[in-house]
């Protein structure tokens, strides 16, 4: 869709420079933006790999806003008109550094999480939650930037961009595409006796859906699989992989009138972060996404378990070990389909000293080179109890690690009387000017790039000695990363044209 948008501009600019420029300004002016991250923890964007290639993480958000006549007519639920929106669809799209593959991880709408503190640009503060909150409520805590913050807090994955779409946006884009094939194993009608359900009604087999029917498909809960939000997530995956294949088939569209409608639909449908506030930036992003063939797109669902906490019947929580396995694969740029990533051309590494340009369209801000270790002030806090507090903190651990750092040349390292609670050792810094120095500290300790985070909760470079470093001169190394997504992630390959939704008993006709 983004690539077609840019094609419209190319056509108009070639046809008449003045009209093309005015239309460019018109589309730029229509791009709706919002802040990327309202949380306190800033991971600083995705980092380049050893070959200078940078992965890209984009959070896709579906909003249930009923804030105008079109969205109210499509969304229903009169009692929710003009109320706060919910992030009912959340998918993290990871584009590999070498652009060989794409992984998508959905979080079920009914997932219960601890919400981070979020601060709106106007200064309004939404305090961190004291208990579990349903993930879709993150959007009500200042906007999509708080949904991004909640994902980063849970996954420790740096999120580079977000894109958000509402009901009418789904309909307009589905119409612009011209239809997406989907499949059901039996006749289905999503309607309960008391009037609940999306209203979707399709015959057994494959149907090409668009417009309001596409929206119904994406919203259907009652009628798919076991009638829960999990089944809805699987249906969304089938739709998106099918849509990707349709884009491939129609990638050479040349009709300028059709291209114009596609351009308008794309721009009008989305809210994006401020890093995507220009048509040329969207075009650059589309060029990167287009490099991945559907056969290397893997749709997954965050592994989950039903919550056993009182009052949370039917709600889910992340499955600790297997959800973290998926998050780790994304953090470490490991393809979820188990086929591995590609290699630089001819399989050779860049020669020493050769320049390597990251291929991501947007990169993290550049910083000054790191100072010498002796000039880097480091505060060391004891966080060895872990976040669950299951173990007592190791006595004098901050002092021991500070002494270790002094031996490595960080002569300004000092033990802090303040403590923390971290499962893994992490370095946090306060300002962009400290980023390079924090990275140098991580390198000296053999810590991964993901362990370095920007935060407004520390006065300067602060080393939190986590539960993984209760003794010795280095943290306990993690076990080897998995090489394929666990079966609980319910992976769907983008080339799978045989995917077909199972139908919940009682919802056939």
mmCIF file of C-alpha atoms in Angstrom, residues 65-76 167-168 215:
data_model
loop_
_atom_site.group_PDB
_atom_site.id
_atom_site.type_symbol
_atom_site.label_atom_id
_atom_site.label_comp_id
_atom_site.label_asym_id
_atom_site.label_seq_id
_atom_site.Cartn_x
_atom_site.Cartn_y
_atom_site.Cartn_z
ATOM 1 C CA UNK A 65 -12.324 4.126 18.381
ATOM 2 C CA UNK A 66 -15.955 5.117 17.816
ATOM 3 C CA UNK A 67 -15.177 8.813 17.485
ATOM 4 C CA UNK A 68 -17.085 9.725 14.322
ATOM 5 C CA UNK A 69 -20.187 8.656 12.400
ATOM 6 C CA UNK A 70 -18.331 6.193 10.165
ATOM 7 C CA UNK A 71 -16.599 4.394 13.030
ATOM 8 C CA UNK A 72 -19.789 4.393 15.095
ATOM 9 C CA UNK A 73 -21.781 2.823 12.258
ATOM 10 C CA UNK A 74 -19.131 0.136 11.709
ATOM 11 C CA UNK A 75 -18.252 -0.530 15.341
ATOM 12 C CA UNK A 76 -21.707 -0.498 16.915
ATOM 13 C CA UNK A 167 -12.599 0.583 11.744
ATOM 14 C CA UNK A 168 -13.177 2.853 8.746
ATOM 15 C CA UNK A 215 -13.770 -5.748 9.063
#
